Coordinates of C-alpha atoms in Angstrom, one line a residue:
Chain A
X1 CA -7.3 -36.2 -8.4
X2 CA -7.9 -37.1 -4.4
X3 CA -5.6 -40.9 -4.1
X4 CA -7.9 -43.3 -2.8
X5 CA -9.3 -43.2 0.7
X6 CA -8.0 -46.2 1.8
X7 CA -4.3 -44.8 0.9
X8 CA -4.8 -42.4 4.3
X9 CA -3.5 -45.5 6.4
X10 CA -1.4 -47.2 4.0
X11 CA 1.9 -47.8 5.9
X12 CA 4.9 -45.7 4.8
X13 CA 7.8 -47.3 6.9
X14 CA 9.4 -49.1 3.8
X15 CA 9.5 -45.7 2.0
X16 CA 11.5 -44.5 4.5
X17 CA 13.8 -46.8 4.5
X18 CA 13.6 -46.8 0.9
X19 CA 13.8 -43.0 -0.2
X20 CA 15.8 -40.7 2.4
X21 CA 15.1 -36.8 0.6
X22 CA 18.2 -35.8 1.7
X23 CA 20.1 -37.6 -0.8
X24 CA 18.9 -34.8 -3.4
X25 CA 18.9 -31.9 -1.4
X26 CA 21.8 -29.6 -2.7
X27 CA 24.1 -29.5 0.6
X28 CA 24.5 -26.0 1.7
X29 CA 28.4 -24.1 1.2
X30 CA 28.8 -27.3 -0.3
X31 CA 28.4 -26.1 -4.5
X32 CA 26.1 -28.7 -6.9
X33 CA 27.1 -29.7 -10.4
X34 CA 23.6 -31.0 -11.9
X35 CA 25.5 -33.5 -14.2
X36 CA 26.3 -35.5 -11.4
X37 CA 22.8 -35.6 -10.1
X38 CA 20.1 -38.1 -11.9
X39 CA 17.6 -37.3 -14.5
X40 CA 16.1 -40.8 -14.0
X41 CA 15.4 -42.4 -10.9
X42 CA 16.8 -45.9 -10.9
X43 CA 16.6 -47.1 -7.3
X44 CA 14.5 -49.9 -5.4
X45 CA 10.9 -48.7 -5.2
X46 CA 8.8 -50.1 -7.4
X47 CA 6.3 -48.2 -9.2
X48 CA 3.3 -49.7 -8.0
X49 CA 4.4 -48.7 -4.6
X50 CA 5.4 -45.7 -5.4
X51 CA 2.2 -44.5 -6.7
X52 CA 0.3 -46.0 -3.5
X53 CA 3.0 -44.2 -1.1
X54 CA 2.4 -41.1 -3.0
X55 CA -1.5 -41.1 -2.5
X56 CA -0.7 -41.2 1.0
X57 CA 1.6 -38.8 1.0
X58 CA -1.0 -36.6 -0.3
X59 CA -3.3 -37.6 2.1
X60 CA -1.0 -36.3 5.2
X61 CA 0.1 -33.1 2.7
X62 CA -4.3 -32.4 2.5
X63 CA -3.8 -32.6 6.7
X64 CA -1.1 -30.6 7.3
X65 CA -1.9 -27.8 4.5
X66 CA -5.4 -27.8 6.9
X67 CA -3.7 -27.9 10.2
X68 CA -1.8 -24.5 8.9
X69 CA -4.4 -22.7 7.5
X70 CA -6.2 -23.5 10.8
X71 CA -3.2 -22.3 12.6
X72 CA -3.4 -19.1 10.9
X73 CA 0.5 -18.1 12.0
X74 CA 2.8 -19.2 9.0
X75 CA 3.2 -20.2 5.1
X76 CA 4.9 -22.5 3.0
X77 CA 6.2 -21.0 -0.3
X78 CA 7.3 -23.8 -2.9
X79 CA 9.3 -22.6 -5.7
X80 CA 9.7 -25.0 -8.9
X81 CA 12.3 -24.4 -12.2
X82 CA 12.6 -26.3 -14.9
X83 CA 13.9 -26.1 -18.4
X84 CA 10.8 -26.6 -20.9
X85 CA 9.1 -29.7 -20.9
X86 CA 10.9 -31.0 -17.9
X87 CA 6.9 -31.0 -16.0
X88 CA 6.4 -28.6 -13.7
X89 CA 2.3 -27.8 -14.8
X90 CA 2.3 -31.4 -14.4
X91 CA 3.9 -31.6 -11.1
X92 CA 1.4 -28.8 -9.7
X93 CA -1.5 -30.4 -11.1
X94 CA -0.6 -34.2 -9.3
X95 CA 1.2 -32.6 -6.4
X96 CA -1.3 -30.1 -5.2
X97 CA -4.6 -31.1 -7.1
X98 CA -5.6 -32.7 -3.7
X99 CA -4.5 -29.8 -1.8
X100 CA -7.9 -27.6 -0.9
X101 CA -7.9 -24.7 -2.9
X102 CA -8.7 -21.9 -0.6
X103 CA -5.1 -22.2 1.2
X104 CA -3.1 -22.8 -1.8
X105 CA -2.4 -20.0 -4.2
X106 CA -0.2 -21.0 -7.6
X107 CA 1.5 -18.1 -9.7
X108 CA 3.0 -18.6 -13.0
X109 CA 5.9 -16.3 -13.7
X110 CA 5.4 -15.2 -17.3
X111 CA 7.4 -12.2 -19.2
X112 CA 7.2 -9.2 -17.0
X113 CA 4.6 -6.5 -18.0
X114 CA 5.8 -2.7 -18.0
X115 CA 4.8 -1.9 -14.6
X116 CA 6.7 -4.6 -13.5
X117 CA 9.7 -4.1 -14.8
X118 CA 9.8 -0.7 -13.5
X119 CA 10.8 -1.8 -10.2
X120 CA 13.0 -4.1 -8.9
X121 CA 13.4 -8.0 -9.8
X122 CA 12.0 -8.9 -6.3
X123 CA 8.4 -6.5 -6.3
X124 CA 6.2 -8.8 -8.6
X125 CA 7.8 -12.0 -6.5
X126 CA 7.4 -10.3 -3.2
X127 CA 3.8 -9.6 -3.7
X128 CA 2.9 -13.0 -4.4
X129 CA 4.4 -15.0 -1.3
X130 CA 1.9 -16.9 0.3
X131 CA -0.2 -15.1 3.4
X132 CA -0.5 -17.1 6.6
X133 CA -1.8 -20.2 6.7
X134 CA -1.0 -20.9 2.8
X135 CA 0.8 -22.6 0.6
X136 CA 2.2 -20.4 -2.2
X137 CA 3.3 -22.3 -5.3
X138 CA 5.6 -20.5 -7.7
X139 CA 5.5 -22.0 -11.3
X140 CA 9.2 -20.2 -12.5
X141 CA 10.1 -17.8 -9.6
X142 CA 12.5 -15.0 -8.5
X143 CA 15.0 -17.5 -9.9
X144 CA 14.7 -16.6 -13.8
X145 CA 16.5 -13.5 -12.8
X146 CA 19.5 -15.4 -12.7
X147 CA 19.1 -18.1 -14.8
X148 CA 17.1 -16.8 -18.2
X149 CA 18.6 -13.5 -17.2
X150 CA 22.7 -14.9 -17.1
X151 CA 21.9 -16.7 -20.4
X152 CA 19.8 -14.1 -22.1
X153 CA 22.5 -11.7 -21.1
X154 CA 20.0 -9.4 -20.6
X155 CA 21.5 -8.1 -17.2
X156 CA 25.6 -7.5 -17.1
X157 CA 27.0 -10.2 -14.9
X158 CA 28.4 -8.0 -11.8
X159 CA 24.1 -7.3 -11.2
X160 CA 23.4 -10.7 -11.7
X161 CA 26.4 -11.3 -9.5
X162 CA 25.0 -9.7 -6.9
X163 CA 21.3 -11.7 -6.6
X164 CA 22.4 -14.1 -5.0
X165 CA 22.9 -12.2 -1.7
X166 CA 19.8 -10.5 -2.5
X167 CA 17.4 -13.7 -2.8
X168 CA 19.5 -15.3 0.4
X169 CA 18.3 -12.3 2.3
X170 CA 14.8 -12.1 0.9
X171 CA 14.4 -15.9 1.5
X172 CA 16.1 -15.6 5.2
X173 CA 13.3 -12.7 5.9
X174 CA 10.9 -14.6 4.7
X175 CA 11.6 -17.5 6.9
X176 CA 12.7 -15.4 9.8
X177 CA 9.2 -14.0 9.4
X178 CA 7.3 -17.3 9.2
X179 CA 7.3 -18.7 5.8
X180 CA 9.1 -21.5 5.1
X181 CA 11.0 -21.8 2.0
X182 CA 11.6 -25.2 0.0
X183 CA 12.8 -24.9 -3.7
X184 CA 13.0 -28.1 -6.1
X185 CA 14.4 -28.1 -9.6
X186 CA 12.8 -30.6 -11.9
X187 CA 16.0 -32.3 -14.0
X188 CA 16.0 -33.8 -17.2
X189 CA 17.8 -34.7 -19.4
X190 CA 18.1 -32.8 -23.3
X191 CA 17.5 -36.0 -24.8
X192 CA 14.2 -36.4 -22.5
X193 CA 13.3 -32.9 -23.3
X194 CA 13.5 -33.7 -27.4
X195 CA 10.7 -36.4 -26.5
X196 CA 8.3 -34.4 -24.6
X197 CA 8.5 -31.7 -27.2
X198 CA 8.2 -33.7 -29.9
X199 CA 5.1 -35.0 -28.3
X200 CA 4.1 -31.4 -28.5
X201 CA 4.4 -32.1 -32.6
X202 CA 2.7 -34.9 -32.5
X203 CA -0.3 -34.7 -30.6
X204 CA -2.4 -32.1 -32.0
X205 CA -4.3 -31.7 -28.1
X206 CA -0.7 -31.0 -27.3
X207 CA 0.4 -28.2 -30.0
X208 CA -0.9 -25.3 -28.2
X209 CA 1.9 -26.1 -25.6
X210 CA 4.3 -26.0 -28.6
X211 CA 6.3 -22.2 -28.6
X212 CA 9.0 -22.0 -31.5
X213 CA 11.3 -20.2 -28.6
X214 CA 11.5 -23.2 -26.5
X215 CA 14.3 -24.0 -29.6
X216 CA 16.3 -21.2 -29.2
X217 CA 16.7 -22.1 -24.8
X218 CA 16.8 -25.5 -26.0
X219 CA 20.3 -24.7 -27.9
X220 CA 21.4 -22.7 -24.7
X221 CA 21.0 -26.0 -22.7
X222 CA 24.9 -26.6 -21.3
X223 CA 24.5 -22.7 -20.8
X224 CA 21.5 -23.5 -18.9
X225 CA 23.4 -26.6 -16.7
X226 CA 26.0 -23.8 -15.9
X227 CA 23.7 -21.3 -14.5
X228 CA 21.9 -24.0 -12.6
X229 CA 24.8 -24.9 -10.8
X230 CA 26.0 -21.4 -10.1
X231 CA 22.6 -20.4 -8.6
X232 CA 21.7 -23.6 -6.9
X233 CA 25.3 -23.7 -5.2
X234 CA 25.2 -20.0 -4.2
X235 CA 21.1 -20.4 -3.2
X236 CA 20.9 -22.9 -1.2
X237 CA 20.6 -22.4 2.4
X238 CA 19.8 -23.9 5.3
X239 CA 16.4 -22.1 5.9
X240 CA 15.5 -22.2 2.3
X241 CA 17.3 -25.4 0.3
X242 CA 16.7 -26.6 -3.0
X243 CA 16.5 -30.2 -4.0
X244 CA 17.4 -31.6 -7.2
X245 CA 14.5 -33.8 -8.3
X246 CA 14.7 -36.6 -11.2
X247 CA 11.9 -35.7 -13.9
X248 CA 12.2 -38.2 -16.0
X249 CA 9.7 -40.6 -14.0
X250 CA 6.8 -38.6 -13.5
X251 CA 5.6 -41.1 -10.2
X252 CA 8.8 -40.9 -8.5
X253 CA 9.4 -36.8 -9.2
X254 CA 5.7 -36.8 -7.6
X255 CA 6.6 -38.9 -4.9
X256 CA 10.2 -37.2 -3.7
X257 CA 8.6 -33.6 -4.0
X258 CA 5.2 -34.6 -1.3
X259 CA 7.7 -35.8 0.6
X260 CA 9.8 -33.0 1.3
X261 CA 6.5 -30.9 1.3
X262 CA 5.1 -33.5 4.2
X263 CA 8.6 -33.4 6.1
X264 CA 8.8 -29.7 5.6
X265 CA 5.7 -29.2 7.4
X266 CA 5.4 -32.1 9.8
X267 CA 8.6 -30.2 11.2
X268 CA 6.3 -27.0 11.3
X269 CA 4.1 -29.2 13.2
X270 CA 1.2 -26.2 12.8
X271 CA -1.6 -26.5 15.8
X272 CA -5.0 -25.3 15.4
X273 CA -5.9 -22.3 18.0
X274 CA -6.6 -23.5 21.2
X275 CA -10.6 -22.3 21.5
X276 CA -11.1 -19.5 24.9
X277 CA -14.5 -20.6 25.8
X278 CA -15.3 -24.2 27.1
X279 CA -17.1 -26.2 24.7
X280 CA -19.0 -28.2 27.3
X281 CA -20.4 -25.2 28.7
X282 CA -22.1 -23.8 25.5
X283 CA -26.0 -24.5 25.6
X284 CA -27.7 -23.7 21.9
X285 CA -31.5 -23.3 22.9
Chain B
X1 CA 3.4 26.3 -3.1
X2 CA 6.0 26.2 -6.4
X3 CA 8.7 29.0 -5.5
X4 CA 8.7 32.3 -7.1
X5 CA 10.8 31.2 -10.2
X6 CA 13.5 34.5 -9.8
X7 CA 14.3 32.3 -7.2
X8 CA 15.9 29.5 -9.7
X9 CA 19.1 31.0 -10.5
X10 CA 19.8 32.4 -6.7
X11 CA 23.2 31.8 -6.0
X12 CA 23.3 28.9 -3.5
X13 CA 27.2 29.7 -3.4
X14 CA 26.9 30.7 0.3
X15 CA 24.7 28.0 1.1
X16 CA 27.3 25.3 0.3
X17 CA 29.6 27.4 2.8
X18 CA 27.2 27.4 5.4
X19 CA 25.5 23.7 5.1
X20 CA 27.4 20.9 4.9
X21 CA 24.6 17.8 4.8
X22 CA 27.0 15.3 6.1
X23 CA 27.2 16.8 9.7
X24 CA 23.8 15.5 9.6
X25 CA 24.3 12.3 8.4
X26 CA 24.4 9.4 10.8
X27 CA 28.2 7.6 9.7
X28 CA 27.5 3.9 8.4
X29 CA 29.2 2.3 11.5
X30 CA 29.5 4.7 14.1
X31 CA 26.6 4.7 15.6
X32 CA 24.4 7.5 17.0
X33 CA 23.2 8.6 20.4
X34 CA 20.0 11.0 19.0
X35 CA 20.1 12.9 22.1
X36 CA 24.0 14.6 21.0
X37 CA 21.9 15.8 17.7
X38 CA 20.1 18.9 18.0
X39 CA 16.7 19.3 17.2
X40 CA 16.5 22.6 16.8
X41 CA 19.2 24.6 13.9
X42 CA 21.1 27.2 15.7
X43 CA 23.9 27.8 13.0
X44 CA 24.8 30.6 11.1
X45 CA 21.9 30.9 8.3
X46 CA 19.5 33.3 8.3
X47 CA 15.9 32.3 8.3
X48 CA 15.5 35.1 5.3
X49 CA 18.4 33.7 3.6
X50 CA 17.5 30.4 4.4
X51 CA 13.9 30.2 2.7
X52 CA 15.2 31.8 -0.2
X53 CA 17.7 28.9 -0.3
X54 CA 14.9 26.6 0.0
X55 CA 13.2 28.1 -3.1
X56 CA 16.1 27.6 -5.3
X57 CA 16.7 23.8 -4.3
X58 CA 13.2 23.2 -4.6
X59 CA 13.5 24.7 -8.3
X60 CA 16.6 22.1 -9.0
X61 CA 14.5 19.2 -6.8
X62 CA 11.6 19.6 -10.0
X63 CA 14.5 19.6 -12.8
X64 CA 16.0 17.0 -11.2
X65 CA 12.9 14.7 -11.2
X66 CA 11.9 15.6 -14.6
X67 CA 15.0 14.4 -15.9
X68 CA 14.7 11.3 -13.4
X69 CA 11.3 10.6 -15.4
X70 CA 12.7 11.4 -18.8
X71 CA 15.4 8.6 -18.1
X72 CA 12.8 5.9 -16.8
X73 CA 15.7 3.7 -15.4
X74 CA 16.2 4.5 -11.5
X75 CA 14.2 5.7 -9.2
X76 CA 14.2 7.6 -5.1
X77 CA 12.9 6.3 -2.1
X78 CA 12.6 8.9 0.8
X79 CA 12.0 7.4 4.0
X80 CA 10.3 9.8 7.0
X81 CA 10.3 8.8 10.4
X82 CA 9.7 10.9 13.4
X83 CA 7.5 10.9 16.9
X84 CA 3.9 11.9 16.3
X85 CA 3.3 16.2 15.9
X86 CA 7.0 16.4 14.7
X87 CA 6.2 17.9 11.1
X88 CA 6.2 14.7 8.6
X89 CA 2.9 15.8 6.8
X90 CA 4.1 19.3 6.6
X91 CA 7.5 18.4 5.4
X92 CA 5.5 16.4 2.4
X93 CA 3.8 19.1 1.3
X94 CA 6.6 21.9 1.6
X95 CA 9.4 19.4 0.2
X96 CA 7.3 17.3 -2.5
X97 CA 4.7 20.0 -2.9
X98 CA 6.3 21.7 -6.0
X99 CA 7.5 18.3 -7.9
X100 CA 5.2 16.9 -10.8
X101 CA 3.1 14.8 -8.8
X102 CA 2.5 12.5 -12.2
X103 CA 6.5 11.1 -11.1
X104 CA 5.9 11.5 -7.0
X105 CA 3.8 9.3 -4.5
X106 CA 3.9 9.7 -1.3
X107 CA 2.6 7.1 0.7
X108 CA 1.9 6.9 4.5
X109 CA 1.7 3.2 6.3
X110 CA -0.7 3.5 9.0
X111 CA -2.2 0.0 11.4
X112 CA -1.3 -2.8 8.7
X113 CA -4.6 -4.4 7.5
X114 CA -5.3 -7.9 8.2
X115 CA -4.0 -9.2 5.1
X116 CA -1.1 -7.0 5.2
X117 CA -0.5 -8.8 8.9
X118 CA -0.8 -11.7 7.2
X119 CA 2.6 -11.5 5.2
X120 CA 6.5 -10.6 6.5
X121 CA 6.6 -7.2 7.7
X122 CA 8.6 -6.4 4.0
X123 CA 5.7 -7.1 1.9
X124 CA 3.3 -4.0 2.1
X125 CA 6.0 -1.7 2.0
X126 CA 7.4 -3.4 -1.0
X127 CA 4.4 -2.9 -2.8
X128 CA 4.9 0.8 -2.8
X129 CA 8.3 0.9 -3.5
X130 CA 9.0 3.9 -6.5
X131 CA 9.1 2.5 -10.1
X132 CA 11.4 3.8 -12.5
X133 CA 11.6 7.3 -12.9
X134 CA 9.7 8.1 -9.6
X135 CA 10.5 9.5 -5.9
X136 CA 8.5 7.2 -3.7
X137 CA 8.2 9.5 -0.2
X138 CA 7.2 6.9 2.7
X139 CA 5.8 8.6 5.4
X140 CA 6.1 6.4 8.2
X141 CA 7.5 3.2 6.9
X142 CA 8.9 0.0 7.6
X143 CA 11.3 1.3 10.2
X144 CA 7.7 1.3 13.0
X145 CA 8.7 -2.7 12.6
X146 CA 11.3 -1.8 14.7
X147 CA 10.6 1.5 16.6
X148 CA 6.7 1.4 17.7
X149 CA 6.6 -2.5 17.6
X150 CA 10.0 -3.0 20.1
X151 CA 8.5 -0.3 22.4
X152 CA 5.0 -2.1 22.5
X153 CA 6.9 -5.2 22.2
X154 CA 4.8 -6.6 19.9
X155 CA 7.1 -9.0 18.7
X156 CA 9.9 -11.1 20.6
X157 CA 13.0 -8.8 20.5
X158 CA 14.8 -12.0 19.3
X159 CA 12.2 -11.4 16.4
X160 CA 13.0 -8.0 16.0
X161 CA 16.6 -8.2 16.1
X162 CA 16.4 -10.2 12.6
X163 CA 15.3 -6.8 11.4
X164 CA 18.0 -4.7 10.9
X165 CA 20.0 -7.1 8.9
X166 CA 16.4 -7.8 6.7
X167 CA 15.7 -4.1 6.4
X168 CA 19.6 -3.6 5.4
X169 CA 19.6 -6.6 3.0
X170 CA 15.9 -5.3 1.4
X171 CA 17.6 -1.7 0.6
X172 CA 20.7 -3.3 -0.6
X173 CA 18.5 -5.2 -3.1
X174 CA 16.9 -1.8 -3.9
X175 CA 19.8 0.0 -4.5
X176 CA 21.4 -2.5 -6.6
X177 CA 18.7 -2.6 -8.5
X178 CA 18.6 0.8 -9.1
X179 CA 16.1 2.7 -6.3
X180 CA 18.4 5.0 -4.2
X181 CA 17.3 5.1 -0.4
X182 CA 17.9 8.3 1.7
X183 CA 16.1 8.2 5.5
X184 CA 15.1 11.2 7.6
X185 CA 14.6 11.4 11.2
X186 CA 12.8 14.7 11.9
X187 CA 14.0 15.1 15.2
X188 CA 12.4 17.3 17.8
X189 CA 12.3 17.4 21.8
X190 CA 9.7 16.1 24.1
X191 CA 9.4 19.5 25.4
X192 CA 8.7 20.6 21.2
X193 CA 6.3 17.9 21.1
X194 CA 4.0 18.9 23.9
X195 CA 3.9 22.8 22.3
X196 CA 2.7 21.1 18.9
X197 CA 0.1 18.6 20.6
X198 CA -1.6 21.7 22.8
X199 CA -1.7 23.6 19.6
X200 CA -3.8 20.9 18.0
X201 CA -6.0 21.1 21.0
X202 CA -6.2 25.6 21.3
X203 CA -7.4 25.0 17.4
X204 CA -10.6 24.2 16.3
X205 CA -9.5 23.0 13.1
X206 CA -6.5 21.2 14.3
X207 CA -8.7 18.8 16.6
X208 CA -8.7 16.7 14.3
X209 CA -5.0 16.0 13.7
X210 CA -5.2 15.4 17.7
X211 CA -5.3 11.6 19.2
X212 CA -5.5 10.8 22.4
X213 CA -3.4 7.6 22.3
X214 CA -0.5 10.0 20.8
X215 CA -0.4 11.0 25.0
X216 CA 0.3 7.1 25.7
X217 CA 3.2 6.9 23.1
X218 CA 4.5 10.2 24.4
X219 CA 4.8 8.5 27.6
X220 CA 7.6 6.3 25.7
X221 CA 9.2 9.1 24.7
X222 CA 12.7 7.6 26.2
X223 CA 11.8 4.3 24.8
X224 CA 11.3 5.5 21.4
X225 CA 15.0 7.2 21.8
X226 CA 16.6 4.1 22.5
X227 CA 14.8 2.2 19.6
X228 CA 15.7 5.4 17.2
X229 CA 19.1 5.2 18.5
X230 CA 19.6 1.4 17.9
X231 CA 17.8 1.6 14.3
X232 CA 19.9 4.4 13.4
X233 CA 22.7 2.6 14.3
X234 CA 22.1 -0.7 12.5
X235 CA 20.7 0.7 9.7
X236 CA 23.0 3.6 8.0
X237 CA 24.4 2.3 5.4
X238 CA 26.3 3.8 2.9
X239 CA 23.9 2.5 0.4
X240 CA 21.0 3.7 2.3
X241 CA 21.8 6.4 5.2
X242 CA 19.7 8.1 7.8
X243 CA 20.0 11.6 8.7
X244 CA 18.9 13.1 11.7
X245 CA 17.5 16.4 11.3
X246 CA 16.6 19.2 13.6
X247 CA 12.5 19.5 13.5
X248 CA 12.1 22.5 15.3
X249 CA 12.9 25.3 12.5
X250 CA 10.3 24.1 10.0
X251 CA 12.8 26.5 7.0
X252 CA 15.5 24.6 8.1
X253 CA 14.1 21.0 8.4
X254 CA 13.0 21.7 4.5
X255 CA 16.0 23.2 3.6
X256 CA 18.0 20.5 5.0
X257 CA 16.1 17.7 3.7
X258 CA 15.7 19.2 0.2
X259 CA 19.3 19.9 0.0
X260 CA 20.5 16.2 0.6
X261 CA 17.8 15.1 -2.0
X262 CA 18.9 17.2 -4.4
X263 CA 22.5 16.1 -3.8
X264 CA 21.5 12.3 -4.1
X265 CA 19.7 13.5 -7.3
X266 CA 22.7 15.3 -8.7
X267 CA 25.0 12.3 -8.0
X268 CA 22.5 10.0 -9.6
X269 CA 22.6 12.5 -12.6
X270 CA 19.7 11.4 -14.2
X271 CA 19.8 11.4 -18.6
X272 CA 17.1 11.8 -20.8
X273 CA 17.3 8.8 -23.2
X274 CA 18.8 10.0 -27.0
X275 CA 16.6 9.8 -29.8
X276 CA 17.7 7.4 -32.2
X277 CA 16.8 10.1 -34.9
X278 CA 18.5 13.1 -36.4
X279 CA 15.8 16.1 -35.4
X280 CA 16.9 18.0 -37.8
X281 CA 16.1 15.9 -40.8
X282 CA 12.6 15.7 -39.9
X283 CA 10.5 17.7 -42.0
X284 CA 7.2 18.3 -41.3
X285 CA 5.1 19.2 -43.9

């Protein structure tokens, strides 16, 4: 899963001129309606370079994720949502296969068990935030509490109402406190999602992946769209932001997320602890 | 330790007259200067009358949290804070001695661990918050993120400052969410203290409660008035207040305390769930 060695010095100036992340970042106070944002990139890079920019990328994200667990001091929590299908096992396994495993913890968000829903919506979450000098991955988050939740109905709306302060503050104290926050939806289309689950059908190495429920959220989709944009405009926030990324080309929705990830923590700029003895001085005898 | 049970249907009828929690209470918004409170009870009850009082409360603390258990659906977090030798692990045991410990834990934060250090300041504490249908009891709690780690200075005070709204936001959450949040400050005089500290060192088997760097925090003592006094300030909230209460008449301090839980309690007014048969068609034969 490493890229290629030689990719470590491949020059990334024309990405940057070509792919600025801010242009799917949801802008703060300013609300997000998802149908506005693409499910398909369409721009000028070229796949071939995309894929070669990408294995750099993942070259400096393998240095930095080092230079922060070296660091010891601060974490980076990533938090993905998705409908079904839309790719997020497959954006964990491109995005942080390189990453070394020792600082980088993923936690898929299944059902709750008992215990955990005998506390509130935050404990389970909250126990699973990366320690310092890791990157914590969350595969569905904190974030199905409004979303599956609101459509589900199984909260009243004036307690879903009130998560979104809740998560604000949670995510500010987590930041406040030295982990950084970056969130990215993976967006698709319900015409994309028909495809890749019908590639479920048809592809018996694939059926296990197949669950009969996916139909019944997959008939809840506008329902979906709605919530998204309620709890992307309310959520994101300058310390903790969430970008809308376009699934649909699995090399690009690579590409854009290591590149927030290497921004994010390039402005963390994490230094190793000085050492208190002089190395020069040190005789082994 | 349970009460004698004659004591469960004593008329607390007087008591109501005579104790009125919220003169105790520290007004969400006011703010407090701890050294205006008394620490030691010199109102009208009777210490006979008083104990007696105690008893009966304590009887409708463990009906209280049996029907809290039977409902399964909210929860109680008690919060202790106080200076060292002021009478938190005695107030444990008289107050949360008689309830079924099967729906109690008490818990008492000591030096965070290194991977405790290693996340937000939130996160351990989390962990132990009650689950539904329990009475959490922190003894010491998050709150020395603010008192014993500003006095230290242990953190940047810009760092600390973040706190109070974090701390107010996290309880919020909890409360929404359906954990209520009542905080005690057992509060007792630095002249009280030193009585309680020499006692551990006349008794044999008190020596071990005794710690000598409980003589370097006592040098604080003014400090540690000033951090209680800001805490207490930011953090009453109407969601989840702080009550200051006088340490020095161990009957009262219990009697206080016990009193305002079973007032949250009875406010909460906890239902055992209805069976969704008819009993009385069941025929066992």
């Amino acid at each position: 899963m490493t890229p290629p060695a030689h990719l470590a010095d491949f020059d990334l100036s024309l990405l940057d001129q070509q792919l600025d992340t801010d242009d799917y970042i949801v802008k703060p106070g300013k609300g997000v309606d998802v149908h506005d944002r693409p499910t398909r990139y369409e721009g000028p890079i070229e796949k071939d370079y995309g894929q070669d920019a990408f294995g750099a990328l993942s070259h400096h994200l393998v240095d930095l994720q080092e230079r922060l667990y070296a660091e010891g001091k601060r974490s980076l929590l990533v938090v993905l949502q998705a409908m079904d299908a839309a790719g997020k096992d497959s954006t964990v396994r491109h995005v942080f296969g390189p990453v070394n495993p020792e600082g980088c913890q993923v936690t898929s968000f299944k059902a709750p068990t008992k215990e955990e829903l005998a506390h509130d919506y935050l404990w389970r979450v909250h126990h699973h935030t990366p320690a310092d000098g890791n990157i914590g991955v969350f595969n569905r988050s904190h974030y199905e509490e409004t979303l599956i939740v609101k459509v589900k109905g199984w909260a009243p709306k004036d307690v879903i109402k009130q998560r979104y302060d809740h998560i604000n503050a949670f995510e500010k104290m987590l930041t406040d406190e030295g982990t950084a926050v970056v969130k990215f939806m993976i967006h698709i289309s319900k015409d994309y999602q028909k495809q890749r689950l019908q590639r479920r059908l048809d592809r018996p190495d694939k059926h296990w992946k197949f669950n009969p429920e996916d139909l019944t959220e997959r008939a809840h989709w506008e329902e979906y769209m709605e919530e998204f944009n309620t709890t992307l405009s309310k959520c994101s926030t300058d310390h903790a932001p969430w970008y809308v990324v376009p699934g649909e080309r699995r090399w690009f929705r690579n590409l854009l997320i290591t590149k927030v990830l290497v921004e994010t923590l390039d402005k963390m700029n994490p230094q190793p602890p000085k050492v208190n003895f002089d190395p020069a001085s040190i005789v082994i005898e």
